[in-house]
Amino acid sequence: MLDDLDRRILRLLQNNPDQSIPDLGTQIGLTVARLTRRLDKLRDSGVLRGQRAVIDWRALGYEVEVSLRITLDKTQMRAFDDFIEGARKIPEVIEIQTFLGRVDVRLSVIAHDMTHYQQIYRSRILALPHIADIEALMHVSRIKSDVTLPL
């Protein structure tokens, strides 16, 4: 379980993940050694999974995002495994989600433009195994995209 100090550490890290350990310790009132032990505990327990760079793919020239809702042929024993293995190999697939229900898998696909998307769709997506049905939803706008948790 997280205590109030752990929550405060996580809140400050969410707000400014680039700050140094000494600066974070000063804000919280902990020595570097005590803060490091707390951070190690949070990592070991799986609460803190690491830090990463967040890259705006639009700044790299990707202008199109499409959400593909896919139903698999579940009469095939390895339908999920084979499909996901293939989808992971497509660099423009930036997210894969699986579901229970009518839709089995959702892929988020980015492309430079519609011509590039059509090329990815026809040559790579449609080549994935065990697709029974596919529905494309063109992304229009992102209203909220926040990885900050209410701590």
PDB file of C-alpha atoms in Angstrom:
ATOM      1  CA  MET A   1       0.000   0.000   0.000  1.00  0.00           C
ATOM      2  CA  LEU A   2       1.093   3.538  -0.679  1.00  0.00           C
ATOM      3  CA  ASP A   3       1.404   5.979   2.159  1.00  0.00           C
ATOM      4  CA  ASP A   4       0.989   9.758   1.909  1.00  0.00           C
ATOM      5  CA  LEU A   5       4.730  10.267   1.312  1.00  0.00           C
ATOM      6  CA  ASP A   6       4.732   7.777  -1.579  1.00  0.00           C
ATOM      7  CA  ARG A   7       1.743   9.557  -3.121  1.00  0.00           C
ATOM      8  CA  ARG A   8       3.472  12.911  -2.766  1.00  0.00           C
ATOM      9  CA  ILE A   9       6.623  11.563  -4.428  1.00  0.00           C
ATOM     10  CA  LEU A  10       4.578  10.166  -7.315  1.00  0.00           C
ATOM     11  CA  ARG A  11       2.565  13.377  -7.676  1.00  0.00           C
ATOM     12  CA  LEU A  12       5.754  15.484  -7.880  1.00  0.00           C
ATOM     13  CA  LEU A  13       7.327  13.061 -10.364  1.00  0.00           C
ATOM     14  CA  GLN A  14       4.224  13.206 -12.568  1.00  0.00           C
ATOM     15  CA  ASN A  15       4.322  16.996 -12.567  1.00  0.00           C
ATOM     16  CA  ASN A  16       8.053  17.200 -13.308  1.00  0.00           C
ATOM     17  CA  PRO A  17       9.657  13.873 -14.282  1.00  0.00           C
ATOM     18  CA  ASP A  18      12.937  15.554 -15.275  1.00  0.00           C
ATOM     19  CA  GLN A  19      13.793  16.891 -11.832  1.00  0.00           C
ATOM     20  CA  SER A  20      16.871  15.517 -10.128  1.00  0.00           C
ATOM     21  CA  ILE A  21      16.738  13.234  -7.099  1.00  0.00           C
ATOM     22  CA  PRO A  22      18.345  15.895  -4.851  1.00  0.00           C
ATOM     23  CA  ASP A  23      15.791  18.519  -5.975  1.00  0.00           C
ATOM     24  CA  LEU A  24      12.915  16.108  -5.398  1.00  0.00           C
ATOM     25  CA  GLY A  25      14.322  15.197  -1.978  1.00  0.00           C
ATOM     26  CA  THR A  26      14.534  18.860  -1.034  1.00  0.00           C
ATOM     27  CA  GLN A  27      10.896  19.452  -2.024  1.00  0.00           C
ATOM     28  CA  ILE A  28       9.741  16.482   0.018  1.00  0.00           C
ATOM     29  CA  GLY A  29      12.114  16.926   2.935  1.00  0.00           C
ATOM     30  CA  LEU A  30      13.974  13.620   2.494  1.00  0.00           C
ATOM     31  CA  THR A  31      17.658  12.890   2.147  1.00  0.00           C
ATOM     32  CA  VAL A  32      18.819  11.518  -1.180  1.00  0.00           C
ATOM     33  CA  ALA A  33      19.416   8.113   0.453  1.00  0.00           C
ATOM     34  CA  ARG A  34      15.900   7.883   1.941  1.00  0.00           C
ATOM     35  CA  LEU A  35      14.286   9.117  -1.271  1.00  0.00           C
ATOM     36  CA  THR A  36      16.295   6.616  -3.325  1.00  0.00           C
ATOM     37  CA  ARG A  37      15.126   3.778  -1.065  1.00  0.00           C
ATOM     38  CA  ARG A  38      11.516   4.925  -1.491  1.00  0.00           C
ATOM     39  CA  LEU A  39      11.897   5.107  -5.276  1.00  0.00           C
ATOM     40  CA  ASP A  40      13.522   1.656  -5.356  1.00  0.00           C
ATOM     41  CA  LYS A  41      10.601   0.286  -3.313  1.00  0.00           C
ATOM     42  CA  LEU A  42       8.113   1.861  -5.730  1.00  0.00           C
ATOM     43  CA  ARG A  43       9.983   0.355  -8.708  1.00  0.00           C
ATOM     44  CA  ASP A  44      10.330  -3.086  -7.077  1.00  0.00           C
ATOM     45  CA  SER A  45       6.607  -3.198  -6.302  1.00  0.00           C
ATOM     46  CA  GLY A  46       5.766  -2.281  -9.912  1.00  0.00           C
ATOM     47  CA  VAL A  47       4.103   1.035  -9.061  1.00  0.00           C
ATOM     48  CA  LEU A  48       6.830   3.109 -10.729  1.00  0.00           C
ATOM     49  CA  ARG A  49       7.633   1.526 -14.075  1.00  0.00           C
ATOM     50  CA  GLY A  50      10.317   3.949 -15.191  1.00  0.00           C
ATOM     51  CA  GLN A  51      10.672   7.183 -17.067  1.00  0.00           C
ATOM     52  CA  ARG A  52      10.468   7.645 -20.806  1.00  0.00           C
ATOM     53  CA  ALA A  53      10.551  10.323 -23.440  1.00  0.00           C
ATOM     54  CA  VAL A  54       7.145  11.279 -24.823  1.00  0.00           C
ATOM     55  CA  ILE A  55       7.504  12.076 -28.504  1.00  0.00           C
ATOM     56  CA  ASP A  56       4.861  14.001 -30.414  1.00  0.00           C
ATOM     57  CA  TRP A  57       4.513  11.895 -33.543  1.00  0.00           C
ATOM     58  CA  ARG A  58       2.861  14.821 -35.344  1.00  0.00           C
ATOM     59  CA  ALA A  59       6.112  16.771 -34.983  1.00  0.00           C
ATOM     60  CA  LEU A  60       7.758  13.937 -36.941  1.00  0.00           C
ATOM     61  CA  GLY A  61       5.352  14.313 -39.847  1.00  0.00           C
ATOM     62  CA  TYR A  62       2.629  11.802 -38.962  1.00  0.00           C
ATOM     63  CA  GLU A  63      -0.694  13.509 -39.675  1.00  0.00           C
ATOM     64  CA  VAL A  64      -3.168  10.608 -39.753  1.00  0.00           C
ATOM     65  CA  GLU A  65      -4.323   8.394 -36.885  1.00  0.00           C
ATOM     66  CA  VAL A  66      -6.775   5.568 -37.427  1.00  0.00           C
ATOM     67  CA  SER A  67      -8.313   3.247 -34.874  1.00  0.00           C
ATOM     68  CA  LEU A  68      -8.979  -0.219 -36.280  1.00  0.00           C
ATOM     69  CA  ARG A  69     -11.511  -2.403 -34.495  1.00  0.00           C
ATOM     70  CA  ILE A  70     -10.874  -5.995 -35.458  1.00  0.00           C
ATOM     71  CA  THR A  71     -12.861  -9.159 -34.948  1.00  0.00           C
ATOM     72  CA  LEU A  72     -10.803 -12.324 -35.266  1.00  0.00           C
ATOM     73  CA  ASP A  73     -11.755 -15.751 -36.559  1.00  0.00           C
ATOM     74  CA  LYS A  74     -11.910 -17.435 -33.179  1.00  0.00           C
ATOM     75  CA  THR A  75     -12.375 -20.876 -34.728  1.00  0.00           C
ATOM     76  CA  GLN A  76      -8.605 -20.743 -35.149  1.00  0.00           C
ATOM     77  CA  MET A  77      -6.861 -21.832 -31.935  1.00  0.00           C
ATOM     78  CA  ARG A  78      -3.963 -19.361 -32.259  1.00  0.00           C
ATOM     79  CA  ALA A  79      -5.957 -16.463 -33.709  1.00  0.00           C
ATOM     80  CA  PHE A  80      -5.048 -13.961 -30.968  1.00  0.00           C
ATOM     81  CA  ASP A  81      -1.416 -15.025 -30.639  1.00  0.00           C
ATOM     82  CA  ASP A  82      -0.722 -15.063 -34.383  1.00  0.00           C
ATOM     83  CA  PHE A  83      -2.524 -11.774 -35.005  1.00  0.00           C
ATOM     84  CA  ILE A  84      -0.813  -9.912 -32.152  1.00  0.00           C
ATOM     85  CA  GLU A  85       2.599 -11.302 -33.098  1.00  0.00           C
ATOM     86  CA  GLY A  86       2.145  -9.905 -36.609  1.00  0.00           C
ATOM     87  CA  ALA A  87       0.675  -6.573 -35.486  1.00  0.00           C
ATOM     88  CA  ARG A  88       3.628  -5.934 -33.158  1.00  0.00           C
ATOM     89  CA  LYS A  89       5.955  -6.012 -36.160  1.00  0.00           C
ATOM     90  CA  ILE A  90       4.240  -3.069 -37.884  1.00  0.00           C
ATOM     91  CA  PRO A  91       6.096   0.083 -36.773  1.00  0.00           C
ATOM     92  CA  GLU A  92       3.123   2.360 -37.452  1.00  0.00           C
ATOM     93  CA  VAL A  93       0.944   0.398 -35.030  1.00  0.00           C
ATOM     94  CA  ILE A  94       1.500   2.413 -31.867  1.00  0.00           C
ATOM     95  CA  GLU A  95      -1.040   0.678 -29.629  1.00  0.00           C
ATOM     96  CA  ILE A  96      -2.642  -2.753 -29.419  1.00  0.00           C
ATOM     97  CA  GLN A  97      -5.550  -3.460 -27.080  1.00  0.00           C
ATOM     98  CA  THR A  98      -7.552  -6.653 -26.632  1.00  0.00           C
ATOM     99  CA  PHE A  99     -11.187  -6.830 -25.530  1.00  0.00           C
ATOM    100  CA  LEU A 100     -13.916  -9.184 -24.457  1.00  0.00           C
ATOM    101  CA  GLY A 101     -16.996  -8.681 -26.562  1.00  0.00           C
ATOM    102  CA  ARG A 102     -17.873  -8.178 -30.204  1.00  0.00           C
ATOM    103  CA  VAL A 103     -14.533  -6.505 -31.001  1.00  0.00           C
ATOM    104  CA  ASP A 104     -11.454  -8.570 -30.152  1.00  0.00           C
ATOM    105  CA  VAL A 105      -8.578  -6.180 -30.866  1.00  0.00           C
ATOM    106  CA  ARG A 106      -8.094  -2.458 -31.408  1.00  0.00           C
ATOM    107  CA  LEU A 107      -5.046  -1.109 -33.207  1.00  0.00           C
ATOM    108  CA  SER A 108      -3.972   2.528 -33.290  1.00  0.00           C
ATOM    109  CA  VAL A 109      -2.193   3.191 -36.567  1.00  0.00           C
ATOM    110  CA  ILE A 110      -0.366   6.393 -37.539  1.00  0.00           C
ATOM    111  CA  ALA A 111       0.637   7.474 -41.030  1.00  0.00           C
ATOM    112  CA  HIS A 112       2.142  10.497 -42.743  1.00  0.00           C
ATOM    113  CA  ASP A 113      -0.945  11.006 -44.920  1.00  0.00           C
ATOM    114  CA  MET A 114      -3.889   9.066 -46.365  1.00  0.00           C
ATOM    115  CA  THR A 115      -1.782   7.590 -49.164  1.00  0.00           C
ATOM    116  CA  HIS A 116       0.700   6.272 -46.609  1.00  0.00           C
ATOM    117  CA  TYR A 117      -2.165   4.909 -44.485  1.00  0.00           C
ATOM    118  CA  GLN A 118      -3.676   3.099 -47.474  1.00  0.00           C
ATOM    119  CA  GLN A 119      -0.288   1.539 -48.172  1.00  0.00           C
ATOM    120  CA  ILE A 120       0.051   0.334 -44.554  1.00  0.00           C
ATOM    121  CA  TYR A 121      -3.543  -0.915 -44.521  1.00  0.00           C
ATOM    122  CA  ARG A 122      -3.373  -2.814 -47.786  1.00  0.00           C
ATOM    123  CA  SER A 123       0.116  -4.279 -47.523  1.00  0.00           C
ATOM    124  CA  ARG A 124       0.476  -4.898 -43.779  1.00  0.00           C
ATOM    125  CA  ILE A 125      -2.824  -4.754 -41.881  1.00  0.00           C
ATOM    126  CA  LEU A 126      -4.837  -6.851 -44.322  1.00  0.00           C
ATOM    127  CA  ALA A 127      -1.961  -9.352 -44.424  1.00  0.00           C
ATOM    128  CA  LEU A 128      -2.360 -10.083 -40.700  1.00  0.00           C
ATOM    129  CA  PRO A 129      -3.756 -13.550 -39.980  1.00  0.00           C
ATOM    130  CA  HIS A 130      -7.232 -14.563 -38.817  1.00  0.00           C
ATOM    131  CA  ILE A 131      -9.118 -11.297 -39.484  1.00  0.00           C
ATOM    132  CA  ALA A 132     -12.877 -11.948 -39.708  1.00  0.00           C
ATOM    133  CA  ASP A 133     -13.999  -8.301 -39.719  1.00  0.00           C
ATOM    134  CA  ILE A 134     -12.362  -4.908 -39.548  1.00  0.00           C
ATOM    135  CA  GLU A 135     -13.743  -1.408 -38.969  1.00  0.00           C
ATOM    136  CA  ALA A 136     -11.702   1.760 -39.387  1.00  0.00           C
ATOM    137  CA  LEU A 137     -12.405   4.879 -37.343  1.00  0.00           C
ATOM    138  CA  MET A 138     -10.619   8.021 -38.494  1.00  0.00           C
ATOM    139  CA  HIS A 139      -9.267  10.031 -35.590  1.00  0.00           C
ATOM    140  CA  VAL A 140     -10.504  13.618 -35.735  1.00  0.00           C
ATOM    141  CA  SER A 141      -9.328  15.167 -32.465  1.00  0.00           C
ATOM    142  CA  ARG A 142      -7.940  14.199 -29.094  1.00  0.00           C
ATOM    143  CA  ILE A 143     -10.014  15.804 -26.350  1.00  0.00           C
ATOM    144  CA  LYS A 144      -8.107  14.378 -23.411  1.00  0.00           C
ATOM    145  CA  SER A 145      -4.873  12.456 -23.314  1.00  0.00           C
ATOM    146  CA  ASP A 146      -3.507  12.501 -19.830  1.00  0.00           C
ATOM    147  CA  VAL A 147      -1.230   9.963 -18.205  1.00  0.00           C
ATOM    148  CA  THR A 148      -1.298  11.812 -14.889  1.00  0.00           C
ATOM    149  CA  LEU A 149      -3.103   9.816 -12.211  1.00  0.00           C
ATOM    150  CA  PRO A 150      -5.207  11.318  -9.410  1.00  0.00           C
ATOM    151  CA  LEU A 151      -2.919  10.615  -6.453  1.00  0.00           C
TER     152      LEU A 151
END
